[in-house]
mmCIF file of C-alpha atoms in Angstrom:
data_model
loop_
_atom_site.group_PDB
_atom_site.id
_atom_site.type_symbol
_atom_site.label_atom_id
_atom_site.label_comp_id
_atom_site.label_asym_id
_atom_site.label_seq_id
_atom_site.Cartn_x
_atom_site.Cartn_y
_atom_site.Cartn_z
ATOM 1 C CA UNK A 22 -0.109 11.012 -20.302
ATOM 2 C CA UNK A 23 2.582 8.805 -18.741
ATOM 3 C CA UNK A 24 2.097 6.663 -15.635
ATOM 4 C CA UNK A 25 4.187 9.091 -13.586
ATOM 5 C CA UNK A 26 2.140 12.075 -14.789
ATOM 6 C CA UNK A 27 -1.134 10.342 -13.866
ATOM 7 C CA UNK A 28 0.131 9.640 -10.341
ATOM 8 C CA UNK A 29 1.386 13.213 -9.915
ATOM 9 C CA UNK A 30 -1.838 14.750 -11.240
ATOM 10 C CA UNK A 31 -4.043 12.597 -8.981
ATOM 11 C CA UNK A 32 -1.792 13.372 -5.996
ATOM 12 C CA UNK A 33 -2.165 17.109 -6.562
ATOM 13 C CA UNK A 34 -5.955 16.734 -6.688
ATOM 14 C CA UNK A 35 -5.791 14.855 -3.380
ATOM 15 C CA UNK A 36 -3.502 17.465 -1.799
ATOM 16 C CA UNK A 37 -5.663 20.424 -2.827
ATOM 17 C CA UNK A 38 -8.930 18.688 -1.948
ATOM 18 C CA UNK A 39 -7.758 17.496 1.462
ATOM 19 C CA UNK A 40 -6.179 20.876 2.245
ATOM 20 C CA UNK A 41 -9.498 22.631 1.670
ATOM 21 C CA UNK A 42 -11.404 20.030 3.707
ATOM 22 C CA UNK A 43 -8.866 20.043 6.546
ATOM 23 C CA UNK A 44 -8.863 23.846 6.906
ATOM 24 C CA UNK A 45 -12.665 23.973 6.724
ATOM 25 C CA UNK A 46 -13.169 21.211 9.322
ATOM 26 C CA UNK A 47 -10.530 22.476 11.736
ATOM 27 C CA UNK A 48 -11.889 26.040 11.689
ATOM 28 C CA UNK A 49 -15.503 24.914 12.057
ATOM 29 C CA UNK A 50 -14.499 22.319 14.658
ATOM 30 C CA UNK A 51 -12.912 24.961 16.900
ATOM 31 C CA UNK A 52 -15.688 27.492 16.306
ATOM 32 C CA UNK A 53 -18.485 24.996 16.941
ATOM 33 C CA UNK A 54 -16.723 23.248 19.824
ATOM 34 C CA UNK A 55 -16.840 19.801 18.176
ATOM 35 C CA UNK A 56 -13.863 17.573 18.945
ATOM 36 C CA UNK A 57 -15.208 14.962 16.536
ATOM 37 C CA UNK A 58 -15.023 17.460 13.649
ATOM 38 C CA UNK A 59 -11.532 18.526 14.798
ATOM 39 C CA UNK A 60 -10.567 14.838 14.756
ATOM 40 C CA UNK A 61 -11.934 14.514 11.236
ATOM 41 C CA UNK A 62 -9.958 17.621 10.256
ATOM 42 C CA UNK A 63 -6.733 16.139 11.649
ATOM 43 C CA UNK A 64 -7.420 12.973 9.661
ATOM 44 C CA UNK A 65 -7.798 15.076 6.479
ATOM 45 C CA UNK A 66 -4.531 16.849 7.326
ATOM 46 C CA UNK A 67 -2.806 13.470 7.576
ATOM 47 C CA UNK A 68 -4.218 12.702 4.118
ATOM 48 C CA UNK A 69 -2.329 15.737 2.822
ATOM 49 C CA UNK A 70 0.866 14.218 4.194
ATOM 50 C CA UNK A 71 0.065 10.877 2.562
ATOM 51 C CA UNK A 72 -0.564 12.529 -0.818
ATOM 52 C CA UNK A 73 2.667 14.537 -0.540
ATOM 53 C CA UNK A 74 4.555 11.325 0.196
ATOM 54 C CA UNK A 75 2.946 9.645 -2.828
ATOM 55 C CA UNK A 76 3.865 12.669 -4.951
ATOM 56 C CA UNK A 77 7.494 12.592 -3.807
ATOM 57 C CA UNK A 78 7.685 8.814 -4.233
ATOM 58 C CA UNK A 79 6.313 9.099 -7.790
ATOM 59 C CA UNK A 80 9.157 11.440 -8.738
ATOM 60 C CA UNK A 81 11.789 9.229 -7.086
ATOM 61 C CA UNK A 82 10.420 6.049 -8.710
ATOM 62 C CA UNK A 83 10.757 7.661 -12.147
ATOM 63 C CA UNK A 84 14.536 7.933 -11.763
ATOM 64 C CA UNK A 85 16.521 5.489 -13.923
ATOM 65 C CA UNK A 86 18.830 2.839 -12.376
ATOM 66 C CA UNK A 87 22.392 3.903 -11.633
ATOM 67 C CA UNK A 88 25.623 2.516 -10.191
ATOM 68 C CA UNK A 89 24.351 2.862 -6.595
ATOM 69 C CA UNK A 90 20.808 1.649 -7.260
ATOM 70 C CA UNK A 91 21.149 -0.924 -10.019
ATOM 71 C CA UNK A 92 17.544 -2.105 -9.508
ATOM 72 C CA UNK A 93 16.228 1.433 -9.791
ATOM 73 C CA UNK A 94 14.124 3.329 -7.253
ATOM 74 C CA UNK A 95 10.906 1.279 -7.324
ATOM 75 C CA UNK A 96 11.042 0.500 -3.594
ATOM 76 C CA UNK A 97 10.701 4.194 -2.812
ATOM 77 C CA UNK A 98 6.939 3.693 -2.518
ATOM 78 C CA UNK A 99 7.439 1.053 0.206
ATOM 79 C CA UNK A 100 9.797 3.311 2.146
ATOM 80 C CA UNK A 101 7.343 6.195 1.702
ATOM 81 C CA UNK A 102 4.492 4.064 3.035
ATOM 82 C CA UNK A 103 6.595 3.175 6.083
ATOM 83 C CA UNK A 104 7.213 6.864 6.789
ATOM 84 C CA UNK A 105 3.519 7.564 6.257
ATOM 85 C CA UNK A 106 2.539 4.981 8.884
ATOM 86 C CA UNK A 107 4.506 6.924 11.540
ATOM 87 C CA UNK A 108 2.949 10.253 10.489
ATOM 88 C CA UNK A 109 -0.571 8.830 10.692
ATOM 89 C CA UNK A 110 0.068 7.048 14.009
ATOM 90 C CA UNK A 111 1.403 10.111 15.808
ATOM 91 C CA UNK A 112 -1.463 12.267 14.482
ATOM 92 C CA UNK A 113 -3.917 9.762 15.974
ATOM 93 C CA UNK A 114 -1.940 9.489 19.220
ATOM 94 C CA UNK A 115 -1.874 13.266 19.648
ATOM 95 C CA UNK A 116 -5.630 13.445 19.127
ATOM 96 C CA UNK A 117 -6.231 10.636 21.643
ATOM 97 C CA UNK A 118 -4.021 12.325 24.244
ATOM 98 C CA UNK A 119 -5.766 15.690 23.842
ATOM 99 C CA UNK A 120 -9.219 14.106 24.126
ATOM 100 C CA UNK A 121 -8.306 12.011 27.189
ATOM 101 C CA UNK A 122 -6.753 15.069 28.858
ATOM 102 C CA UNK A 123 -9.951 17.077 28.431
ATOM 103 C CA UNK A 124 -12.099 14.225 29.754
ATOM 104 C CA UNK A 125 -9.751 13.693 32.725
ATOM 105 C CA UNK A 126 -9.768 17.390 33.676
ATOM 106 C CA UNK A 127 -13.572 17.260 33.941
ATOM 107 C CA UNK A 128 -13.947 20.652 32.308
ATOM 108 C CA UNK A 129 -17.365 21.928 31.303
ATOM 109 C CA UNK A 130 -18.119 20.445 27.897
ATOM 110 C CA UNK A 131 -19.707 22.589 25.209
ATOM 111 C CA UNK A 132 -22.389 21.207 22.885
ATOM 112 C CA UNK A 133 -21.340 21.670 19.228
ATOM 113 C CA UNK A 134 -23.432 23.957 16.996
ATOM 114 C CA UNK A 135 -25.338 23.024 13.816
ATOM 115 C CA UNK A 136 -22.452 24.424 11.767
ATOM 116 C CA UNK A 137 -20.464 21.286 12.577
ATOM 117 C CA UNK A 138 -23.184 19.110 11.022
ATOM 118 C CA UNK A 139 -23.234 21.067 7.762
ATOM 119 C CA UNK A 140 -19.456 21.022 7.346
ATOM 120 C CA UNK A 141 -19.417 17.267 7.948
ATOM 121 C CA UNK A 142 -22.003 16.736 5.188
ATOM 122 C CA UNK A 143 -19.838 18.838 2.845
ATOM 123 C CA UNK A 144 -16.815 16.773 3.874
ATOM 124 C CA UNK A 145 -18.559 13.502 2.973
ATOM 125 C CA UNK A 146 -19.406 14.843 -0.501
ATOM 126 C CA UNK A 147 -15.826 16.039 -1.040
ATOM 127 C CA UNK A 148 -14.308 12.733 0.100
ATOM 128 C CA UNK A 149 -16.562 10.774 -2.265
ATOM 129 C CA UNK A 150 -15.288 12.850 -5.209
ATOM 130 C CA UNK A 151 -11.637 12.397 -4.153
ATOM 131 C CA UNK A 152 -12.127 8.635 -3.681
ATOM 132 C CA UNK A 153 -13.516 8.226 -7.211
ATOM 133 C CA UNK A 154 -10.749 10.371 -8.758
ATOM 134 C CA UNK A 155 -7.913 8.524 -6.978
ATOM 135 C CA UNK A 156 -9.365 5.055 -7.594
ATOM 136 C CA UNK A 157 -9.785 5.676 -11.333
ATOM 137 C CA UNK A 158 -6.298 7.153 -11.633
ATOM 138 C CA UNK A 159 -4.832 4.260 -9.615
ATOM 139 C CA UNK A 160 -6.452 1.676 -11.883
ATOM 140 C CA UNK A 161 -5.325 3.444 -15.059
ATOM 141 C CA UNK A 162 -1.743 3.880 -13.801
ATOM 142 C CA UNK A 163 -1.661 0.447 -12.084
ATOM 143 C CA UNK A 164 -0.417 2.268 -8.993
ATOM 144 C CA UNK A 165 -0.847 0.493 -5.631
ATOM 145 C CA UNK A 166 0.026 3.761 -3.885
ATOM 146 C CA UNK A 167 -2.895 5.622 -5.454
ATOM 147 C CA UNK A 168 -5.295 2.723 -4.937
ATOM 148 C CA UNK A 169 -4.240 2.523 -1.280
ATOM 149 C CA UNK A 170 -4.748 6.273 -0.953
ATOM 150 C CA UNK A 171 -8.212 5.900 -2.507
ATOM 151 C CA UNK A 172 -9.050 3.232 0.084
ATOM 152 C CA UNK A 173 -7.822 5.585 2.779
ATOM 153 C CA UNK A 174 -10.236 8.215 1.435
ATOM 154 C CA UNK A 175 -13.028 5.627 1.479
ATOM 155 C CA UNK A 176 -12.289 4.985 5.150
ATOM 156 C CA UNK A 177 -12.482 8.733 5.717
ATOM 157 C CA UNK A 178 -16.021 8.707 4.342
ATOM 158 C CA UNK A 179 -16.970 6.163 7.003
ATOM 159 C CA UNK A 180 -15.264 8.299 9.654
ATOM 160 C CA UNK A 181 -17.200 11.371 8.509
ATOM 161 C CA UNK A 182 -20.462 9.422 8.630
ATOM 162 C CA UNK A 183 -19.678 8.392 12.211
ATOM 163 C CA UNK A 184 -18.898 12.022 13.029
ATOM 164 C CA UNK A 185 -22.204 13.086 11.472
ATOM 165 C CA UNK A 186 -24.068 10.511 13.548
ATOM 166 C CA UNK A 187 -22.348 11.603 16.745
ATOM 167 C CA UNK A 188 -23.116 15.267 16.028
ATOM 168 C CA UNK A 189 -26.790 14.556 15.456
ATOM 169 C CA UNK A 190 -27.002 12.706 18.763
ATOM 170 C CA UNK A 191 -24.936 15.360 20.527
ATOM 171 C CA UNK A 192 -26.919 18.350 19.241
ATOM 172 C CA UNK A 193 -30.369 16.873 19.644
ATOM 173 C CA UNK A 194 -29.706 15.086 22.942
ATOM 174 C CA UNK A 195 -27.608 17.978 24.273
ATOM 175 C CA UNK A 196 -24.927 15.545 25.485
ATOM 176 C CA UNK A 197 -21.435 16.814 24.455
ATOM 177 C CA UNK A 198 -19.735 13.768 25.996
ATOM 178 C CA UNK A 199 -20.824 11.724 22.931
ATOM 179 C CA UNK A 200 -18.778 14.033 20.690
ATOM 180 C CA UNK A 201 -15.614 13.439 22.757
ATOM 181 C CA UNK A 202 -16.111 9.670 22.836
ATOM 182 C CA UNK A 203 -16.456 9.589 19.029
ATOM 183 C CA UNK A 204 -13.279 11.717 18.746
ATOM 184 C CA UNK A 205 -11.454 9.169 20.905
ATOM 185 C CA UNK A 206 -12.800 6.316 18.774
ATOM 186 C CA UNK A 207 -11.605 8.023 15.576
ATOM 187 C CA UNK A 208 -8.130 8.486 17.049
ATOM 188 C CA UNK A 209 -8.033 4.743 17.761
ATOM 189 C CA UNK A 210 -9.074 3.970 14.173
ATOM 190 C CA UNK A 211 -6.356 6.309 12.834
ATOM 191 C CA UNK A 212 -3.670 4.556 14.901
ATOM 192 C CA UNK A 213 -4.983 1.123 13.863
ATOM 193 C CA UNK A 214 -4.744 2.142 10.185
ATOM 194 C CA UNK A 215 -1.158 3.286 10.733
ATOM 195 C CA UNK A 216 -0.203 -0.047 12.318
ATOM 196 C CA UNK A 217 -1.745 -1.940 9.364
ATOM 197 C CA UNK A 218 0.289 0.126 6.877
ATOM 198 C CA UNK A 219 3.440 -0.418 8.948
ATOM 199 C CA UNK A 220 2.960 -4.215 9.074
ATOM 200 C CA UNK A 221 2.108 -4.498 5.373
ATOM 201 C CA UNK A 222 5.266 -2.679 4.282
ATOM 202 C CA UNK A 223 7.371 -5.141 6.287
ATOM 203 C CA UNK A 224 6.574 -7.842 3.712
ATOM 204 C CA UNK A 225 8.090 -5.867 0.824
ATOM 205 C CA UNK A 226 11.069 -4.610 2.830
ATOM 206 C CA UNK A 227 11.925 -8.192 3.859
ATOM 207 C CA UNK A 228 11.672 -9.353 0.218
ATOM 208 C CA UNK A 229 8.485 -11.328 0.798
ATOM 209 C CA UNK A 230 5.329 -11.445 -1.309
ATOM 210 C CA UNK A 231 1.759 -11.196 -0.098
ATOM 211 C CA UNK A 232 0.205 -13.309 -2.862
ATOM 212 C CA UNK A 233 2.010 -16.670 -2.515
ATOM 213 C CA UNK A 234 -0.303 -18.125 -5.174
ATOM 214 C CA UNK A 235 2.110 -16.486 -7.603
ATOM 215 C CA UNK A 236 4.424 -19.489 -7.214
ATOM 216 C CA UNK A 237 1.838 -21.849 -8.704
ATOM 217 C CA UNK A 238 1.757 -19.640 -11.792
ATOM 218 C CA UNK A 239 5.547 -19.729 -11.973
ATOM 219 C CA UNK A 240 5.712 -23.518 -11.927
ATOM 220 C CA UNK A 241 2.921 -23.768 -14.504
ATOM 221 C CA UNK A 242 4.824 -21.373 -16.771
ATOM 222 C CA UNK A 243 7.980 -23.558 -16.594
ATOM 223 C CA UNK A 244 5.993 -26.727 -17.352
ATOM 224 C CA UNK A 245 4.881 -25.203 -20.662
ATOM 225 C CA UNK A 246 8.499 -24.982 -21.901
ATOM 226 C CA UNK A 247 9.893 -28.041 -23.658
ATOM 227 C CA UNK A 248 13.284 -29.127 -22.330
ATOM 228 C CA UNK A 249 12.955 -27.339 -18.979
ATOM 229 C CA UNK A 250 12.909 -29.726 -16.009
ATOM 230 C CA UNK A 251 12.730 -29.619 -12.209
ATOM 231 C CA UNK A 252 12.411 -25.900 -11.445
ATOM 232 C CA UNK A 253 13.791 -25.282 -7.957
ATOM 233 C CA UNK A 254 15.339 -22.596 -5.761
ATOM 234 C CA UNK A 255 12.484 -20.384 -6.938
ATOM 235 C CA UNK A 256 12.441 -16.939 -5.354
ATOM 236 C CA UNK A 257 10.161 -13.976 -5.958
ATOM 237 C CA UNK A 258 10.338 -10.555 -4.390
ATOM 238 C CA UNK A 259 8.790 -7.205 -5.105
ATOM 239 C CA UNK A 260 10.581 -4.091 -6.252
ATOM 240 C CA UNK A 261 7.854 -1.490 -5.997
ATOM 241 C CA UNK A 262 4.959 -2.887 -8.042
ATOM 242 C CA UNK A 263 7.221 -5.234 -10.019
ATOM 243 C CA UNK A 264 8.322 -8.819 -9.371
ATOM 244 C CA UNK A 265 11.938 -9.949 -9.485
ATOM 245 C CA UNK A 266 12.048 -13.711 -10.221
ATOM 246 C CA UNK A 267 15.016 -16.048 -9.661
ATOM 247 C CA UNK A 268 14.961 -19.794 -10.316
ATOM 248 C CA UNK A 269 17.060 -22.796 -11.302
ATOM 249 C CA UNK A 270 16.056 -25.278 -14.011
ATOM 250 C CA UNK A 271 17.643 -28.483 -15.312
ATOM 251 C CA UNK A 272 18.241 -29.378 -18.983
ATOM 252 C CA UNK A 273 19.788 -32.352 -20.779
ATOM 253 C CA UNK A 274 23.526 -32.472 -20.075
ATOM 254 C CA UNK A 275 24.242 -33.081 -23.761
ATOM 255 C CA UNK A 276 22.731 -29.741 -24.827
ATOM 256 C CA UNK A 277 25.049 -27.049 -26.098
ATOM 257 C CA UNK A 278 25.297 -23.723 -24.310
ATOM 258 C CA UNK A 279 23.286 -22.165 -27.139
ATOM 259 C CA UNK A 280 20.479 -24.744 -26.761
ATOM 260 C CA UNK A 281 20.389 -24.392 -22.960
ATOM 261 C CA UNK A 282 20.290 -20.619 -23.309
ATOM 262 C CA UNK A 283 17.344 -20.872 -25.718
ATOM 263 C CA UNK A 284 15.397 -22.980 -23.170
ATOM 264 C CA UNK A 285 16.189 -20.524 -20.380
ATOM 265 C CA UNK A 286 15.022 -17.692 -22.624
ATOM 266 C CA UNK A 287 11.753 -19.519 -23.321
ATOM 267 C CA UNK A 288 11.226 -20.007 -19.574
ATOM 268 C CA UNK A 289 11.701 -16.274 -19.051
ATOM 269 C CA UNK A 290 9.200 -15.420 -21.803
ATOM 270 C CA UNK A 291 6.688 -17.974 -20.508
ATOM 271 C CA UNK A 292 6.835 -16.476 -16.995
ATOM 272 C CA UNK A 293 6.413 -12.942 -18.335
ATOM 273 C CA UNK A 294 3.370 -14.040 -20.330
ATOM 274 C CA UNK A 295 1.796 -15.572 -17.205
ATOM 275 C CA UNK A 296 2.553 -12.781 -14.733
ATOM 276 C CA UNK A 297 2.020 -9.039 -14.935
ATOM 277 C CA UNK A 298 4.504 -6.428 -13.721
ATOM 278 C CA UNK A 299 7.626 -8.588 -13.981
ATOM 279 C CA UNK A 300 10.806 -6.553 -13.496
ATOM 280 C CA UNK A 301 13.207 -9.313 -14.544
ATOM 281 C CA UNK A 302 13.633 -13.107 -14.591
ATOM 282 C CA UNK A 303 16.986 -14.701 -13.773
ATOM 283 C CA UNK A 304 17.227 -18.354 -14.868
ATOM 284 C CA UNK A 305 20.168 -20.511 -13.747
ATOM 285 C CA UNK A 306 20.702 -23.646 -15.872
ATOM 286 C CA UNK A 307 21.976 -26.968 -14.455
ATOM 287 C CA UNK A 308 22.487 -30.419 -16.054
ATOM 288 C CA UNK A 309 19.579 -32.837 -15.600
ATOM 289 C CA UNK A 310 19.864 -34.798 -12.349
ATOM 290 C CA UNK A 311 22.297 -32.366 -10.763
ATOM 291 C CA UNK A 312 22.351 -32.460 -6.958
ATOM 292 C CA UNK A 313 23.828 -29.771 -4.737
ATOM 293 C CA UNK A 314 23.304 -30.457 -1.044
ATOM 294 C CA UNK A 315 24.548 -27.062 0.062
ATOM 295 C CA UNK A 316 21.953 -25.108 -1.920
ATOM 296 C CA UNK A 317 20.212 -22.491 0.207
ATOM 297 C CA UNK A 318 17.091 -20.404 -0.109
ATOM 298 C CA UNK A 319 14.318 -20.692 -2.629
ATOM 299 C CA UNK A 320 11.485 -23.216 -2.817
ATOM 300 C CA UNK A 321 10.356 -26.185 -4.908
ATOM 301 C CA UNK A 322 6.930 -27.159 -6.223
ATOM 302 C CA UNK A 323 6.662 -29.884 -3.553
ATOM 303 C CA UNK A 324 7.200 -27.335 -0.789
ATOM 304 C CA UNK A 325 4.607 -25.041 -2.306
ATOM 305 C CA UNK A 326 1.975 -27.815 -2.358
ATOM 306 C CA UNK A 327 2.652 -28.479 1.323
ATOM 307 C CA UNK A 328 2.351 -24.839 2.344
ATOM 308 C CA UNK A 329 -0.521 -23.601 0.186
ATOM 309 C CA UNK A 330 -4.131 -24.539 1.060
#
C-alpha cells in the first residue's frame, strides 16, 4: 500500500467513525437536554471536516509537478490546515454564542438524562479506537497531517471525559447550570485549538522551519565533505513534509568545473544522509575567499551559534 493510500484509508476510517459519533451525540444531546453532549457532538462534526480536508489534501499532494507548480503540490496540506483552523474556530464560536444566549435569557434549564452519560462513555471508547488507528497510520506513512489528526482525536477524548464528569455532577446534583458551563468551556477549547493550528501553519507559509536545530545538522554534513569550505547563505524551508535546502560553499579557485561539481554533489549527498524528508538540495559554488557584500538572505554557522541556545 502506497503512502497516499494509507492516508486515504485512515481518513475514511476517521470520517465514518466521527460521522457515527457526531450523529449519535447530537441526537442524544438534544433528546437528553445536555448542551455539553451537543458541544461534544459539534466537535466530532468538526473532526469530519478535518478528515475530509486531509483526504482532499492527500489526493492533491499526490499530483506530479507541472509548469505552474514546479515544486509540486506538497504545500496543499499546509493550506488545508489553514482552512481547517477557520472551520474549527467558527464551530466553537457558534457553540459559545448559543450557550451564552441561553444563559443570558435565563430560561428554565433542564437536567440531562442518564442517556447522555451512556452515549458519552461510548464516545470515549470510539475516540480511543480512532486515535490508535490514525496514529499508527500516520507513523507508517510519515504523515504530519494524520498524526496531527490523531492528536486532535486524543484531545477529544479529554473533552469527552470532561463532559462525562460534568454530566455526573449535573445528574446527581440536579444542577443543569454545570452542563452549560462545561459546554462553554469546551467551545473555548475548540477555538483555542483553531488558533494554534492557524499560528502553526504561518511558519510553513512564510517559508520558516519550526525545528531550527536542523541547521546544526546541515553545517555538520558540510564539514564531513573534503574540499567544501565556509558554508553560508544557508536557507531551509518546508514544502509539505519535505525540506528544500539552499546554500553556498567555497572551493579552491584552481579546481576545474568538474572537480567543483563533484564536491557540490558530495555536499548534497551528505546532507541527504543526515536529514530525512529532503525534497532537494541546491548548492552554489564560489572560489575560496570570495566576498560579496551585497549578498542577502540565508545564515552562517556563526549566526546559528548566536541564536540557538
